[in-house]
Coordinates of C-alpha atoms in Angstrom, one line a residue:
X292 CA 0.0 0.0 0.0
X293 CA 1.3 3.4 -1.0
X294 CA -0.2 6.7 -0.2
X295 CA 0.2 10.2 -1.2
X296 CA -0.4 13.6 0.3
X297 CA -0.9 16.9 -1.6
X298 CA -0.9 20.4 -0.4
X299 CA -1.4 23.8 -2.0
X300 CA -0.4 27.3 -1.2
X301 CA -2.2 30.5 -1.4
X302 CA 0.1 33.0 -3.1
X303 CA 0.4 34.3 -6.6
X304 CA 3.2 36.3 -8.0
X305 CA 5.3 37.4 -10.9
X306 CA 8.9 37.6 -9.9
X307 CA 11.1 36.1 -7.3
X308 CA 8.6 34.6 -4.8
X309 CA 6.6 31.4 -4.6
X310 CA 4.3 29.3 -2.5
X311 CA 3.8 25.6 -2.2
X312 CA 1.6 22.7 -1.2
X313 CA 2.5 19.3 0.0
X314 CA 1.5 15.7 -1.0
X315 CA 2.8 12.4 0.1
X316 CA 2.7 9.4 -2.4
X317 CA 4.3 6.7 -1.2
X318 CA 4.2 10.2 -0.1
X319 CA 3.7 13.3 -2.3
X320 CA 3.6 16.9 -1.3
X321 CA 2.2 19.7 -3.4
X322 CA 3.4 23.3 -3.1
X323 CA 2.6 26.5 -5.1
X324 CA 5.5 28.5 -6.3
X325 CA 6.6 31.1 -8.8
X326 CA 9.3 30.8 -11.5
X327 CA 11.1 33.5 -13.5
X328 CA 10.0 33.6 -17.1
X329 CA 13.3 34.9 -18.2
X330 CA 14.9 31.4 -18.3
X331 CA 14.8 29.0 -21.1
X332 CA 12.8 25.8 -20.7
X333 CA 16.0 23.7 -20.8
X334 CA 17.3 25.8 -17.9
X335 CA 14.1 25.3 -15.9
X336 CA 14.1 21.5 -16.0
X337 CA 16.7 19.7 -13.8
X338 CA 16.8 16.1 -12.6
X339 CA 19.4 15.0 -10.1
X340 CA 19.9 13.1 -6.9
X341 CA 20.7 14.9 -3.6
X342 CA 22.6 17.6 -5.3
X343 CA 22.3 21.4 -5.5
X344 CA 22.3 23.4 -8.7
X345 CA 25.1 26.1 -8.7
X346 CA 24.0 29.1 -6.8
X347 CA 25.6 32.5 -6.7
X348 CA 25.0 34.0 -3.3
X349 CA 24.3 37.7 -3.2
X350 CA 26.7 39.7 -1.0
X351 CA 26.2 42.8 1.1
X352 CA 28.3 46.0 0.8
X353 CA 30.7 44.6 3.4
X354 CA 31.4 41.7 1.1
X355 CA 29.6 39.2 3.4
X356 CA 27.0 36.7 2.0
X357 CA 23.5 38.1 2.2
X358 CA 21.1 35.8 4.1
X359 CA 18.0 35.2 2.1
X360 CA 14.7 33.4 3.2
X361 CA 13.3 31.4 0.3
X362 CA 9.8 31.5 1.8
X363 CA 9.0 34.8 0.2
X364 CA 10.7 34.3 -3.1
X365 CA 9.6 32.6 -6.3
X366 CA 10.6 29.0 -7.0
X367 CA 13.8 29.2 -9.1
X368 CA 12.7 26.8 -11.9
X369 CA 9.5 25.4 -13.3
X370 CA 10.2 21.7 -12.8
X371 CA 12.5 19.6 -10.7
X372 CA 12.7 16.1 -9.3
X373 CA 15.4 14.0 -7.5
X374 CA 16.2 11.9 -4.5
X375 CA 17.1 13.6 -1.3
X376 CA 19.7 12.7 1.3
X377 CA 18.0 11.9 4.6
X378 CA 19.3 12.8 8.1
X379 CA 17.6 10.4 10.5
X380 CA 15.3 7.5 9.7
X381 CA 12.1 7.7 7.7
X382 CA 9.6 5.1 8.9
X383 CA 9.2 2.3 6.3
X384 CA 5.4 2.5 6.6
X385 CA 5.5 6.1 5.4
X386 CA 4.7 6.0 1.7
X387 CA 3.2 8.8 -0.5
X388 CA 3.9 10.0 -3.6
X389 CA 4.4 30.1 -6.5
X390 CA 5.4 32.2 -8.7
X391 CA 5.3 35.8 -7.5
X392 CA 6.4 37.7 -10.7
X393 CA 5.9 37.6 -14.4
X394 CA 8.2 39.5 -16.7
X395 CA 9.0 42.7 -14.8
X396 CA 5.7 42.6 -12.9
X397 CA 5.7 41.7 -9.2
X398 CA 2.7 40.7 -7.1
X399 CA 2.2 42.3 -3.8
X400 CA 0.4 39.8 -1.6
X401 CA 1.0 36.3 -0.3
X402 CA -2.3 35.1 -1.8
X403 CA -1.2 36.2 -5.3
X404 CA 1.4 33.6 -6.3
X405 CA 1.0 31.2 -9.2
X406 CA 0.6 27.7 -8.0
X407 CA 3.3 25.1 -7.9
X408 CA 2.9 21.5 -6.7
X409 CA 5.6 20.0 -4.6
X410 CA 5.7 16.2 -4.2
X411 CA 7.4 14.1 -1.5
X412 CA 7.6 10.4 -2.4
X413 CA 8.4 8.2 0.6
X414 CA 9.2 4.5 0.0
X415 CA 11.4 2.0 1.8
X416 CA 13.0 4.7 3.9
X417 CA 14.0 6.8 1.0
X418 CA 12.6 10.2 -0.1
X419 CA 12.2 11.6 -3.6
X420 CA 11.0 15.1 -4.2
X421 CA 9.8 17.2 -7.1
X422 CA 7.8 20.2 -8.0
X423 CA 5.9 21.3 -11.1
X424 CA 3.9 24.4 -12.1
X425 CA 0.1 24.1 -12.4
X426 CA -0.8 24.9 -15.9
X427 CA -3.8 27.2 -15.2
X428 CA -5.0 29.6 -17.9
X429 CA -4.0 32.5 -15.8
X430 CA -0.4 31.2 -15.5
X431 CA -0.1 30.3 -19.2
X432 CA -1.5 33.7 -20.3
X433 CA 0.8 35.6 -17.9
X434 CA 3.8 33.6 -19.0
X435 CA 3.1 34.0 -22.7
X436 CA 2.3 37.7 -22.5
X437 CA 4.7 38.7 -19.8
X438 CA 2.0 40.5 -17.9
X439 CA -1.0 39.9 -15.6
X440 CA -4.0 38.8 -17.7
X441 CA -6.6 37.8 -15.1
X442 CA -7.9 39.3 -11.8
X443 CA -6.1 37.7 -8.9
X444 CA -6.7 38.1 -5.2
X445 CA -5.2 41.6 -4.9
X446 CA -4.3 42.5 -8.5
X447 CA -6.1 43.3 -11.7
X448 CA -4.8 43.8 -15.3
X449 CA -4.3 47.4 -16.3
X450 CA -6.9 48.5 -18.8
X451 CA -5.4 50.0 -22.0
X452 CA -8.3 52.4 -22.5
X453 CA -11.9 53.1 -21.4
X454 CA -13.4 50.7 -23.8
X455 CA -11.2 47.8 -22.6
X456 CA -12.1 48.8 -19.0
X457 CA -15.8 48.4 -19.8
X458 CA -15.1 45.1 -21.4
X459 CA -13.2 44.0 -18.3
X460 CA -16.2 44.9 -16.2
X461 CA -18.5 42.9 -18.3
X462 CA -16.2 39.8 -18.1
X463 CA -15.9 40.3 -14.4
X464 CA -19.6 39.9 -13.8
X465 CA -19.6 36.8 -15.9
X466 CA -16.5 35.5 -14.1
X467 CA -14.5 35.3 -17.3
X468 CA -11.8 37.7 -16.1
X469 CA -11.4 36.1 -12.7
X470 CA -8.3 33.9 -12.1
X471 CA -8.3 30.1 -12.3
X472 CA -5.0 30.0 -10.5
X473 CA -5.7 27.0 -8.1
X474 CA -3.2 28.0 -5.4
X475 CA -5.2 27.5 -2.2
X476 CA -5.6 23.8 -1.6
X477 CA -5.4 20.2 -2.9
X478 CA -8.2 17.7 -2.2
X479 CA -8.7 14.0 -3.0
X480 CA -12.2 13.2 -4.0
X481 CA -14.0 10.1 -2.8
X482 CA -13.4 8.5 -6.3
X483 CA -9.7 9.1 -6.2
X484 CA -9.4 12.2 -8.4
X485 CA -7.1 14.9 -7.1
X486 CA -8.2 18.5 -7.6
X487 CA -6.5 21.8 -6.8
X488 CA -8.7 24.7 -5.8
X489 CA -9.0 28.4 -5.2
X490 CA -12.0 30.6 -4.3
X491 CA -13.1 31.0 -7.9
X492 CA -15.2 28.1 -9.1
X493 CA -13.4 28.2 -12.5
X494 CA -10.1 27.7 -10.5
X495 CA -10.8 23.9 -10.0
X496 CA -8.0 22.0 -11.8
X497 CA -7.4 18.2 -11.8
X498 CA -3.8 17.0 -11.5
X499 CA -2.0 13.7 -11.6
X500 CA -0.7 13.0 -8.1
X501 CA 2.1 10.7 -9.4
X502 CA 3.7 13.0 -12.0
X503 CA 2.3 16.4 -10.7
X504 CA 1.1 17.1 -14.3
X505 CA -1.9 19.2 -14.9
X506 CA -4.7 17.1 -16.4
X507 CA -7.2 19.9 -17.1
X508 CA -10.1 21.9 -15.7
X509 CA -12.5 20.1 -13.3
X510 CA -15.8 21.0 -14.9
X511 CA -18.9 21.1 -12.9
X512 CA -21.9 19.8 -14.9
X513 CA -24.7 21.5 -12.9
X514 CA -26.3 24.8 -14.0
X515 CA -25.2 26.8 -11.0
X516 CA -24.1 30.2 -12.3
X517 CA -22.1 31.6 -9.3
X518 CA -18.5 32.6 -9.6
X519 CA -17.1 31.8 -6.1
X520 CA -17.1 29.0 -3.5
X521 CA -15.4 28.1 -0.3
X522 CA -11.7 27.4 -0.9
X523 CA -11.9 24.5 1.5
X524 CA -14.7 22.1 0.9
X525 CA -15.4 19.2 3.3
X526 CA -14.4 16.0 1.5
X527 CA -14.9 12.4 2.7
X528 CA -15.0 9.1 0.9
X529 CA -18.8 9.5 0.5
X530 CA -19.4 13.2 -0.2
X531 CA -18.1 16.6 -1.2
X532 CA -19.7 19.6 0.6
X533 CA -19.1 23.3 0.0
X534 CA -20.7 26.7 0.3
X535 CA -21.5 29.0 -2.6
X536 CA -21.9 32.6 -1.5
X537 CA -24.7 34.5 -3.2
X538 CA -23.6 38.1 -3.9
X539 CA -26.9 39.2 -5.4
X540 CA -29.3 38.0 -2.7
X541 CA -26.9 37.9 0.2
X542 CA -26.7 34.4 1.5
X543 CA -25.1 31.0 1.1
X544 CA -26.2 28.0 -1.0
X545 CA -25.0 24.7 0.6
X546 CA -24.3 22.0 -2.0
X547 CA -23.3 18.3 -2.1
X548 CA -21.5 16.2 -4.7
X549 CA -21.2 12.5 -4.7
X550 CA -18.0 10.5 -5.7
X551 CA -17.7 9.9 -9.4
X552 CA -19.9 12.9 -10.2
X553 CA -19.3 16.5 -11.3
X554 CA -22.8 17.7 -10.4
X555 CA -23.4 19.7 -7.3
X556 CA -26.9 19.3 -5.7
X557 CA -28.4 21.8 -3.4
X558 CA -29.0 20.8 0.2
X559 CA -30.3 24.1 1.4
X560 CA -29.8 27.9 1.6
X561 CA -28.9 30.3 4.4
X562 CA -30.0 33.9 4.1
X563 CA -27.7 36.5 5.7
X564 CA -29.0 38.1 8.8
X565 CA -26.5 41.0 8.4
X566 CA -25.6 42.9 5.3
X567 CA -24.9 44.3 2.8
X568 CA -23.4 41.1 1.4
X569 CA -22.4 37.7 2.6
X570 CA -19.3 37.3 4.8
X571 CA -16.2 35.8 3.5
X572 CA -16.2 32.0 3.8
X573 CA -12.7 30.7 3.2
X574 CA -13.7 27.5 5.1
X575 CA -16.5 26.1 7.3
X576 CA -17.0 23.2 9.7
X577 CA -19.3 20.2 9.6
X578 CA -20.4 17.5 12.1
X579 CA -21.9 14.1 11.5
X580 CA -25.4 15.5 11.1
X581 CA -25.0 19.3 10.6
X582 CA -23.3 21.9 8.4
X583 CA -22.2 25.1 10.1
X584 CA -22.3 28.2 8.0
X585 CA -20.3 31.2 9.5
X586 CA -21.4 34.7 8.7
X587 CA -18.4 36.9 9.3
X588 CA -18.6 40.8 9.3
X589 CA -15.6 40.8 6.9
X590 CA -17.9 40.8 3.9
X591 CA -17.5 40.6 0.1
X592 CA -17.5 44.0 -1.5
X593 CA -18.6 44.5 -5.1
X594 CA -17.1 48.0 -5.2
X595 CA -13.6 46.8 -4.1
X596 CA -13.9 43.9 -6.6
X597 CA -14.3 46.4 -9.4
X598 CA -11.2 48.4 -8.5
X599 CA -7.9 47.7 -10.3
X600 CA -5.7 48.8 -7.3
X601 CA -5.8 46.9 -4.0
X602 CA -7.9 48.5 -1.3
X603 CA -7.0 48.2 2.4
X604 CA -9.1 45.0 2.7
X605 CA -8.8 43.9 -0.9
X606 CA -12.1 42.4 -2.1
X607 CA -13.8 42.8 1.3
X608 CA -15.0 45.4 3.8
X609 CA -15.4 45.3 7.5
X610 CA -19.0 45.8 8.7
X611 CA -19.1 45.5 12.5
X612 CA -22.5 47.1 12.5
X613 CA -23.9 44.1 10.6
X614 CA -22.8 41.8 13.5
X615 CA -21.7 38.2 13.2
X616 CA -23.7 35.0 13.2
X617 CA -23.3 31.2 13.1
X618 CA -26.0 29.1 11.3
X619 CA -26.5 25.4 11.7
X620 CA -28.2 23.4 8.8
X621 CA -29.4 19.8 9.0
X622 CA -27.6 17.7 6.4
X623 CA -30.6 15.5 5.8
X624 CA -33.3 18.1 5.3
X625 CA -31.5 21.4 4.6
X626 CA -33.5 23.0 7.4
X627 CA -31.9 25.7 9.6
X628 CA -32.0 24.3 13.2
X629 CA -30.1 27.1 14.9
X630 CA -29.0 30.7 14.0
X631 CA -27.3 32.7 16.7
X632 CA -25.4 36.0 17.0
X633 CA -21.8 35.6 18.2
X634 CA -19.1 38.1 19.0
X635 CA -17.3 39.7 16.0
X636 CA -14.6 37.4 14.6
X637 CA -12.1 37.1 11.8
X638 CA -11.0 33.6 10.7
X639 CA -9.6 31.9 7.6
X640 CA -9.6 28.3 8.8
X641 CA -11.9 26.2 11.0
X642 CA -10.3 23.4 12.9
X643 CA -13.0 21.0 14.0
X644 CA -16.6 20.8 15.1
X645 CA -18.7 18.3 17.1
X646 CA -22.2 17.8 18.5
X647 CA -22.6 18.5 22.2
X648 CA -24.9 16.0 23.8
X649 CA -26.7 15.6 27.2
X650 CA -26.7 12.6 29.4
X651 CA -29.6 11.1 27.3
X652 CA -27.6 11.4 24.1
X653 CA -29.7 14.3 22.7
X654 CA -27.8 17.0 20.8
X655 CA -28.0 20.2 22.7
X656 CA -25.7 22.3 20.5
X657 CA -22.6 22.5 18.4
X658 CA -19.0 23.2 19.4
X659 CA -16.8 24.6 16.6
X660 CA -13.1 25.6 16.8
X661 CA -11.2 27.9 14.5
X662 CA -8.1 29.9 14.1
X663 CA -9.4 33.3 15.2
X664 CA -7.6 36.7 14.8
X665 CA -9.4 38.5 17.6
X666 CA -11.7 40.3 15.1
X667 CA -8.6 42.1 13.8
X668 CA -8.6 42.6 10.0
X669 CA -5.0 43.8 9.8
X670 CA -3.9 40.2 9.3
X671 CA -4.7 40.7 5.6
X672 CA -2.4 43.6 5.4
X673 CA 0.4 41.8 7.2
X674 CA 0.5 39.2 4.5
X675 CA 1.7 41.7 1.9
X676 CA 5.0 40.4 0.5
X677 CA 6.7 43.7 1.2
X678 CA 5.9 43.2 4.9
X679 CA 6.9 39.6 5.0
X680 CA 10.2 40.3 3.3
X681 CA 11.2 43.3 5.4
X682 CA 11.2 41.7 8.9
X683 CA 13.6 43.7 11.1
X684 CA 13.2 41.9 14.4
X685 CA 10.1 43.8 15.6
X686 CA 7.2 41.7 16.9
X687 CA 4.5 42.7 14.5
X688 CA 2.5 39.5 14.0
X689 CA -1.2 40.0 14.9
X690 CA -2.3 37.9 17.9
X691 CA -4.4 34.8 17.2
X692 CA -6.1 32.1 19.2
X693 CA -8.0 28.8 19.0
X694 CA -11.4 30.4 19.1
X695 CA -14.2 28.1 20.3
X696 CA -17.8 28.8 19.2
X697 CA -20.7 27.4 21.3
X698 CA -24.0 27.3 19.3
X699 CA -27.0 26.3 21.5
X700 CA -30.0 24.4 20.2
X701 CA -32.4 25.7 22.9
X702 CA -33.6 28.7 20.9
X703 CA -31.2 31.1 22.6
X704 CA -30.5 34.1 20.3
X705 CA -26.8 34.3 21.4
X706 CA -23.9 32.0 21.1
X707 CA -20.4 32.2 22.6
X708 CA -16.9 32.7 21.3
X709 CA -13.9 32.2 23.7
X710 CA -10.4 30.9 23.6
X711 CA -10.2 27.1 23.8
X712 CA -6.7 27.3 25.5
X713 CA -4.3 29.9 26.7
X714 CA -2.9 31.7 23.5
X715 CA 0.4 32.0 25.3
X716 CA 0.8 28.2 24.8
X717 CA 1.4 28.8 21.1
X718 CA 2.9 32.3 21.2
X719 CA -0.4 34.0 20.4
X720 CA 0.0 32.9 16.8
X721 CA -2.1 30.3 15.0
X722 CA -2.8 28.9 11.6
X723 CA -4.3 25.4 11.6
X724 CA -4.4 22.5 9.2
X725 CA -6.0 19.7 11.2
X726 CA -7.4 18.9 14.6
X727 CA -3.9 18.4 16.1
X728 CA -1.3 20.3 14.2
X729 CA -0.8 24.0 13.4
X730 CA 1.7 26.8 13.0
X731 CA 2.2 28.9 16.0
X732 CA 4.7 31.7 16.9
X733 CA 8.0 32.1 18.6
X734 CA 8.1 35.9 19.3
X735 CA 9.3 38.3 18.0
X736 CA 8.1 37.5 14.5
X737 CA 6.1 38.8 11.6
X738 CA 4.6 35.4 10.5
X739 CA 3.8 32.0 12.2
X740 CA 7.2 30.3 12.6
X741 CA 6.7 27.2 14.7
X742 CA 5.1 23.8 14.2
X743 CA 2.6 23.4 17.0
X744 CA 0.7 20.4 18.4
X745 CA -2.4 21.5 20.4
X746 CA -4.1 19.5 23.2
X747 CA -7.5 20.9 23.8
X748 CA -8.2 18.4 26.6
X749 CA -5.2 19.2 28.8
X750 CA -5.1 22.8 27.4
X751 CA -1.4 22.6 26.4
X752 CA 0.7 22.9 23.2
X753 CA 4.0 21.5 22.1
X754 CA 6.1 23.6 19.7
X755 CA 8.9 22.9 17.2
X756 CA 11.1 25.9 16.3
X757 CA 14.2 26.4 14.2
X758 CA 15.5 30.0 14.4
X759 CA 15.2 31.9 11.2
X760 CA 13.1 29.3 9.4
X761 CA 9.5 29.4 8.2
X762 CA 7.6 26.0 8.2
X763 CA 4.8 25.2 5.8
X764 CA 1.5 24.2 7.3
X765 CA 2.1 20.6 8.5
X766 CA 0.4 17.4 7.5
X767 CA -0.4 14.5 9.8
X768 CA -0.1 11.0 8.4
X769 CA -1.5 8.3 10.7
X770 CA 0.5 5.1 11.1
X771 CA -1.3 2.1 9.6
X772 CA -3.1 0.3 12.4
X773 CA -2.8 3.2 14.7
X774 CA -5.3 3.3 17.7
X775 CA -4.2 6.7 19.1
X776 CA -5.1 9.9 17.2
X777 CA -1.6 11.2 17.3
X778 CA 0.2 7.9 16.3
X779 CA 1.9 8.9 13.1
X780 CA 4.2 11.4 11.5
X781 CA 3.9 15.2 11.0
X782 CA 5.4 16.5 7.8
X783 CA 6.3 20.0 6.9
X784 CA 8.5 21.7 4.3
X785 CA 10.8 24.2 5.8
X786 CA 12.0 27.4 4.2
X787 CA 15.4 27.9 5.9
X788 CA 18.0 30.6 6.1
X789 CA 20.4 31.4 3.2
X790 CA 17.9 30.4 0.5
X791 CA 17.9 26.8 1.7
X792 CA 15.2 24.4 2.7
X793 CA 14.4 20.8 3.9
X794 CA 11.5 18.4 4.4
X795 CA 10.9 17.7 8.1
X796 CA 9.3 14.7 9.8
X797 CA 8.2 14.8 13.5
X798 CA 6.8 12.0 15.6
X799 CA 3.1 12.7 16.0
X800 CA 3.0 11.7 19.6
X801 CA 6.2 13.2 21.1
X802 CA 6.6 15.9 18.5
X803 CA 10.3 15.2 18.3
X804 CA 12.2 15.2 15.1
X805 CA 12.4 11.8 13.2
X806 CA 14.2 12.9 10.1
X807 CA 15.0 15.7 7.7
X808 CA 16.0 15.8 4.1
X809 CA 17.6 18.8 2.4
X810 CA 16.2 20.2 -0.8
X811 CA 18.6 21.3 -3.5
X812 CA 17.4 24.9 -3.0
X813 CA 14.9 26.6 -0.8
X814 CA 11.2 26.5 -1.7
X815 CA 8.6 29.2 -1.3
X816 CA 6.1 29.1 1.6
X817 CA 3.3 26.6 1.1
X818 CA -0.2 26.2 2.4
X819 CA -2.8 23.4 2.2
X820 CA -2.6 19.8 1.1
X821 CA -4.1 16.4 1.6
X822 CA -3.0 12.8 2.0
X823 CA -3.7 10.7 -1.1
X824 CA -3.6 6.9 -0.6
X825 CA -2.1 5.1 -3.6
X826 CA -2.6 1.4 -4.2

């Protein structure tokens, strides 16, 4: 039995920066990065084993080598694969198999990098790695034209004249001018297909988890005419669930897709209780019987979407007067069983949710955990590449916590939001990928820089930290036959000092290092991925 994991990052750029995602094939990791278009194709394809391509290290005015963090730079070539030298021992059961500039144009935000897949292939204690650019229409157009051609997260093509501007507006409303750069996440569908996603519906791209090659667009066969969806659907062996924000009649349509199908079927709809538009839904939680729809006061903004230059909150606006809500929908009927007001919140990622029950086994409410930024929208501005690249030692990372929502089923109009554990346990920094593992903070910093294992029962956290390094969001791979939830390996790709990087394996239980394997060069920061079992 072989298995693979894939991950995606959320940055797009033209220039010297990149992002990545991770997948394990016998283990494979996918990462999104950016490559310079000024190199020939022959220069951009290298295959070797445990070697490093020649690198000329920049020097400072004093003649000393200039340290460089690869996390915020573009991947240096479009494609690479090779075997890595391992320090330590890779468990024999472990098997799985961005680009921030184009031409002379440089993206400005972490979420704007063209997607690259990074694969880690574990087999018989050996590790092979590779990366490859996702062939989206946005990437190919930018590469061929040496300029931005589609609307990205924070960027829009410059109109040549007023008529072209009007044409761009028309294509915007139809979704034609929106990016298909699938740089946010990688999912494995119940039928085995592997799809990369972003928040535009057109940005759903199927890939080959063995070769990392782009297969083509994942086409939905239903007649839904929306242009955006949640970047993080809930995917199991039996279903695919996602939210489709309705920008015209503010609300959310909840849909389901079965394995082997491309048709989304409506479960139900939630109308917004606030306004003037639906809140951003980057992710959402579910339980066995319920779908939880968050309504955040950070709301989509049509006016900002129309603008060519980035606004302070990009495609969104902060509307605290519209309040914040959590809605609970029954999976089976589509009925709303609870809708409560909660304290204002800002979150990208939900962690987990479960049904709270009384002594008789009756569901009395929902508990939902997320990475919450204390209702502080400045986290978006902190993710500008300029801010990430210019860290001078000051502690500027916005505080974050594991926020716990309590949603009662007794008809109460109000729910709760409080910290699930002391934020000091993880340095008041948090970005989560699963129920156990996250990225925390070792202060001072300007970005989450630790790997963190959280224990919400004992209210503690364990942290791994390597000074000067930036870890990608970790992936947990359970050991075959495991009976404990943390029995397995935690995998992260590390962007290290001096333009270097390595793959890191931690023991899931002790959180101690098992092994590491050095990449031939540093890779850009990477976000979400998934474990893809391979037979």
